């Protein structure tokens, strides 16, 4: 880490990371306004379902979006999180010998979803393989309905087809995005905006 980040003393706020961003793509205000729109749309669509709406996120990039989106939905709902171990190698680790799209659940939902309206929240859908796996698993639990809300949708890389993405915040370009939950080596998640990470940072 020390070779890619500015020296720690001095400015320890998240603004210390801003020199590593080449461009701010979505400001805090852009994001807030889009999240409010999505919240209004979801409120209208699920207005008739009583207390049967379950909104869950897949940690951990989704944290800020899930927190803001659920507060923008003016309906009674239950919220939950799932943690998974993906198929991507962690920093410095060898890639797992697991086919793409095969995901292990490390923390399942606490809330039952059978017969209920389920909205999966994601920060980013890229290949779609993660959600393909999760959606198939949730369908086996026989929800009344299943839909996906993602803040960023990167369709250019899509491998899984027919995902029920009903709500999408922004079409994501094929850049390395960080902020508002999105990370590079677990940093940048707390930036209030989303920016493009400078190429020289991740290609070192
Ligand atoms: C991101 C994102 C999705 C997944 C999407 O998670 O939150 O879960 O990648 O990629 P896919 O469509 O190609 O399957 P990541 O593995 O970066 O973990 P994080 O949420 O903890 O940052």
Short mmCIF file of C-alpha atoms and ligand atoms in Angstrom, two decimals:
data_model
loop_
_atom_site.label_atom_id
_atom_site.label_comp_id
_atom_site.label_asym_id
_atom_site.label_seq_id
_atom_site.Cartn_x
_atom_site.Cartn_y
_atom_site.Cartn_z
CA UNK A 1 0.00 0.00 0.00
CA UNK A 2 2.69 2.47 1.01
CA UNK A 3 4.04 2.63 -2.54
CA UNK A 4 0.73 3.70 -4.04
CA UNK A 5 -0.69 6.10 -1.47
CA UNK A 6 0.48 9.48 -0.29
CA UNK A 7 2.45 9.49 2.96
CA UNK A 8 0.07 9.21 5.92
CA UNK A 9 1.05 12.19 8.13
CA UNK A 10 -0.71 15.45 7.42
CA UNK A 11 -4.13 15.23 5.90
CA UNK A 12 -5.74 12.02 7.11
CA UNK A 13 -9.22 12.85 5.88
CA UNK A 14 -10.62 11.21 2.76
CA UNK A 15 -9.54 14.28 0.80
CA UNK A 16 -5.99 12.90 1.11
CA UNK A 17 -7.09 10.38 -1.51
CA UNK A 18 -8.49 12.91 -3.96
CA UNK A 19 -5.16 13.46 -5.81
CA UNK A 20 -5.46 9.83 -6.88
CA UNK A 21 -8.71 10.51 -8.71
CA UNK A 22 -8.47 11.62 -12.34
CA UNK A 23 -12.07 12.81 -12.62
CA UNK A 24 -15.15 13.11 -10.44
CA UNK A 25 -17.83 11.31 -12.39
CA UNK A 26 -20.79 11.66 -10.03
CA UNK A 27 -20.85 14.28 -7.30
CA UNK A 28 -22.44 13.76 -3.93
CA UNK A 29 -25.40 15.82 -5.22
CA UNK A 30 -25.74 13.80 -8.47
CA UNK A 31 -25.84 10.60 -6.45
CA UNK A 32 -28.29 11.93 -3.85
CA UNK A 33 -30.67 13.14 -6.53
CA UNK A 34 -30.59 9.86 -8.47
CA UNK A 35 -31.03 7.81 -5.30
CA UNK A 36 -34.08 9.91 -4.39
CA UNK A 37 -35.57 9.28 -7.84
CA UNK A 38 -35.02 5.56 -7.49
CA UNK A 39 -36.57 5.66 -4.02
CA UNK A 40 -39.65 7.41 -5.35
CA UNK A 41 -39.99 4.91 -8.19
CA UNK A 42 -39.64 1.94 -5.84
CA UNK A 43 -42.14 3.50 -3.41
CA UNK A 44 -44.68 3.81 -6.21
CA UNK A 45 -44.06 0.30 -7.55
CA UNK A 46 -44.31 -1.47 -4.20
CA UNK A 47 -47.01 0.69 -2.63
CA UNK A 48 -49.49 -2.17 -2.50
CA UNK A 49 -47.39 -4.87 -0.85
CA UNK A 50 -48.00 -3.99 2.78
CA UNK A 51 -45.18 -5.07 5.06
CA UNK A 52 -43.90 -7.68 2.68
CA UNK A 53 -40.96 -5.83 1.14
CA UNK A 54 -37.48 -7.13 1.94
CA UNK A 55 -34.53 -5.08 0.70
CA UNK A 56 -31.15 -6.70 1.04
CA UNK A 57 -27.65 -5.78 -0.06
CA UNK A 58 -24.56 -7.77 -0.83
CA UNK A 59 -21.68 -6.41 1.21
CA UNK A 60 -19.73 -4.46 1.26
CA UNK A 61 -19.62 -1.96 -1.57
CA UNK A 62 -23.39 -1.56 -1.29
CA UNK A 63 -23.35 -0.06 2.22
CA UNK A 64 -23.77 3.67 1.40
CA UNK A 65 -26.25 2.99 -1.41
CA UNK A 66 -28.35 0.63 0.67
CA UNK A 67 -28.41 3.06 3.59
CA UNK A 68 -29.48 5.96 1.37
CA UNK A 69 -31.86 4.02 -0.88
CA UNK A 70 -33.80 2.38 1.95
CA UNK A 71 -34.28 5.80 3.54
CA UNK A 72 -35.58 7.11 0.23
CA UNK A 73 -38.27 4.39 0.09
CA UNK A 74 -41.35 5.63 1.88
CA UNK A 75 -42.77 2.22 2.76
CA UNK A 76 -42.50 -0.24 5.62
CA UNK A 77 -39.72 -2.63 4.70
CA UNK A 78 -37.26 -5.02 6.25
CA UNK A 79 -33.61 -4.72 5.39
CA UNK A 80 -30.84 -7.26 5.57
CA UNK A 81 -27.36 -8.00 4.25
CA UNK A 82 -25.59 -10.98 2.78
CA UNK A 83 -21.85 -11.49 2.61
CA UNK A 84 -20.23 -13.60 0.00
CA UNK A 85 -16.79 -14.73 -0.88
CA UNK A 86 -16.40 -13.91 -4.52
CA UNK A 87 -14.46 -15.63 -7.20
CA UNK A 88 -11.98 -12.80 -7.53
CA UNK A 89 -8.60 -13.10 -5.83
CA UNK A 90 -8.08 -10.86 -2.82
CA UNK A 91 -5.00 -8.65 -2.69
CA UNK A 92 -1.88 -10.72 -3.05
CA UNK A 93 -3.73 -14.04 -2.94
CA UNK A 94 -3.71 -16.63 -5.67
CA UNK A 95 -6.98 -16.83 -7.59
CA UNK A 96 -9.37 -19.36 -6.13
CA UNK A 97 -9.84 -22.51 -8.14
CA UNK A 98 -13.50 -21.81 -8.56
CA UNK A 99 -15.29 -21.22 -11.84
CA UNK A 100 -16.42 -17.63 -12.49
CA UNK A 101 -19.80 -16.90 -11.01
CA UNK A 102 -19.56 -19.52 -8.29
CA UNK A 103 -20.01 -17.66 -5.06
CA UNK A 104 -19.88 -18.89 -1.48
CA UNK A 105 -22.29 -17.34 1.01
CA UNK A 106 -20.37 -16.41 4.15
CA UNK A 107 -23.33 -14.71 5.88
CA UNK A 108 -26.82 -15.56 4.75
CA UNK A 109 -29.94 -13.46 5.24
CA UNK A 110 -31.48 -13.45 8.70
CA UNK A 111 -34.91 -12.63 7.30
CA UNK A 112 -37.03 -15.26 5.54
CA UNK A 113 -38.00 -14.28 2.00
CA UNK A 114 -40.51 -16.97 1.08
CA UNK A 115 -43.73 -15.42 -0.22
CA UNK A 116 -42.32 -11.90 0.15
CA UNK A 117 -41.32 -9.21 -2.33
CA UNK A 118 -37.53 -9.15 -2.51
CA UNK A 119 -35.41 -6.32 -3.81
CA UNK A 120 -31.70 -7.04 -4.06
CA UNK A 121 -29.54 -3.93 -3.87
CA UNK A 122 -26.10 -3.77 -5.47
CA UNK A 123 -23.56 -1.03 -5.96
CA UNK A 124 -22.38 -2.38 -9.32
CA UNK A 125 -23.48 -5.01 -11.79
CA UNK A 126 -20.62 -5.80 -14.09
CA UNK A 127 -20.47 -9.29 -15.60
CA UNK A 128 -23.65 -10.05 -13.65
CA UNK A 129 -22.26 -13.40 -12.53
CA UNK A 130 -22.49 -12.59 -8.84
CA UNK A 131 -26.13 -11.57 -9.07
CA UNK A 132 -26.96 -14.45 -11.35
CA UNK A 133 -25.85 -16.82 -8.62
CA UNK A 134 -27.61 -14.91 -5.82
CA UNK A 135 -30.83 -14.47 -7.80
CA UNK A 136 -31.00 -18.19 -8.57
CA UNK A 137 -30.50 -18.99 -4.90
CA UNK A 138 -33.19 -16.54 -3.79
CA UNK A 139 -35.65 -17.89 -6.36
CA UNK A 140 -35.32 -21.32 -4.79
CA UNK A 141 -36.71 -19.76 -1.61
CA UNK A 142 -39.86 -18.87 -3.53
CA UNK A 143 -40.28 -15.13 -3.00
CA UNK A 144 -43.49 -13.48 -4.23
CA UNK A 145 -41.31 -11.39 -6.57
CA UNK A 146 -37.65 -10.65 -7.15
CA UNK A 147 -36.08 -7.51 -8.56
CA UNK A 148 -32.67 -5.85 -8.53
CA UNK A 149 -31.71 -2.23 -7.89
CA UNK A 150 -28.17 -1.30 -8.79
CA UNK A 151 -26.53 2.07 -8.55
CA UNK A 152 -24.15 1.34 -11.41
CA UNK A 153 -24.82 -0.88 -14.38
CA UNK A 154 -21.92 -1.78 -16.68
CA UNK A 155 -23.64 -3.58 -19.49
CA UNK A 156 -20.59 -3.71 -21.76
CA UNK A 157 -19.13 -6.49 -19.61
CA UNK A 158 -22.34 -8.46 -19.08
CA UNK A 159 -22.10 -12.24 -19.25
CA UNK A 160 -25.25 -13.20 -17.35
CA UNK A 161 -28.37 -12.44 -19.30
CA UNK A 162 -31.94 -11.89 -18.14
CA UNK A 163 -31.12 -10.52 -14.71
CA UNK A 164 -34.20 -8.81 -13.24
CA UNK A 165 -32.54 -5.36 -13.03
CA UNK A 166 -35.57 -3.14 -12.58
CA UNK A 167 -33.82 -0.09 -11.13
CA UNK A 168 -30.50 1.26 -12.34
CA UNK A 169 -28.90 4.50 -11.19
CA UNK A 170 -26.24 5.17 -13.79
CA UNK A 171 -24.68 3.41 -16.78
CA UNK A 172 -21.10 2.88 -15.67
CA UNK A 173 -18.24 3.47 -18.07
CA UNK A 174 -15.45 0.92 -18.34
CA UNK A 175 -13.18 2.83 -15.95
CA UNK A 176 -11.93 1.99 -12.49
CA UNK A 177 -14.53 3.66 -10.33
CA UNK A 178 -14.03 4.39 -6.65
CA UNK A 179 -16.04 6.09 -3.94
CA UNK A 180 -19.52 5.82 -2.42
CA UNK A 181 -18.83 2.19 -1.56
CA UNK A 182 -16.60 1.28 -4.49
CA UNK A 183 -13.05 0.49 -3.47
CA UNK A 184 -9.51 0.05 -4.57
CA UNK A 185 -7.75 -2.22 -2.08
CA UNK A 186 -10.52 -1.49 0.44
CA UNK A 187 -9.83 2.25 0.35
CA UNK A 188 -11.96 5.03 -1.15
CA UNK A 189 -15.26 3.46 -0.04
CA UNK A 190 -16.00 6.49 2.16
CA UNK A 191 -15.57 9.11 -0.56
CA UNK A 192 -18.93 10.89 -0.83
CA UNK A 193 -18.59 11.05 -4.62
CA UNK A 194 -17.65 8.55 -7.35
CA UNK A 195 -14.54 9.17 -9.37
CA UNK A 196 -12.18 7.49 -11.79
CA UNK A 197 -9.02 6.16 -10.22
CA UNK A 198 -5.88 7.26 -12.02
CA UNK A 199 -4.52 4.47 -14.17
CA UNK A 200 -1.02 4.76 -12.75
CA UNK A 201 -2.37 3.81 -9.31
CA UNK A 202 -3.81 0.42 -10.21
CA UNK A 203 -1.43 -0.48 -13.01
CA UNK A 204 1.62 -0.29 -10.75
C1 LIG B 1 -18.67 -5.98 -6.73
C2 LIG B 1 -20.15 -5.60 -6.67
C3 LIG B 1 -20.83 -6.90 -7.01
C4 LIG B 1 -19.86 -7.56 -7.95
C5 LIG B 1 -20.33 -7.32 -9.35
O1 LIG B 1 -18.31 -6.56 -5.53
O2 LIG B 1 -20.52 -5.16 -5.39
O3 LIG B 1 -21.08 -7.70 -5.89
O4 LIG B 1 -18.58 -6.93 -7.79
O5 LIG B 1 -19.48 -7.95 -10.26
P1 LIG B 1 -20.03 -8.96 -11.34
O6 LIG B 1 -21.29 -8.40 -11.90
O7 LIG B 1 -18.90 -9.00 -12.35
O8 LIG B 1 -20.24 -10.30 -10.68
P2 LIG B 1 -16.80 -6.80 -5.11
O9 LIG B 1 -16.40 -8.21 -5.45
O10 LIG B 1 -15.92 -5.72 -5.66
O11 LIG B 1 -16.87 -6.73 -3.52
P3 LIG B 1 -17.23 -5.49 -2.57
O12 LIG B 1 -18.70 -5.19 -2.73
O13 LIG B 1 -16.91 -5.99 -1.20
O14 LIG B 1 -16.35 -4.34 -2.99
#
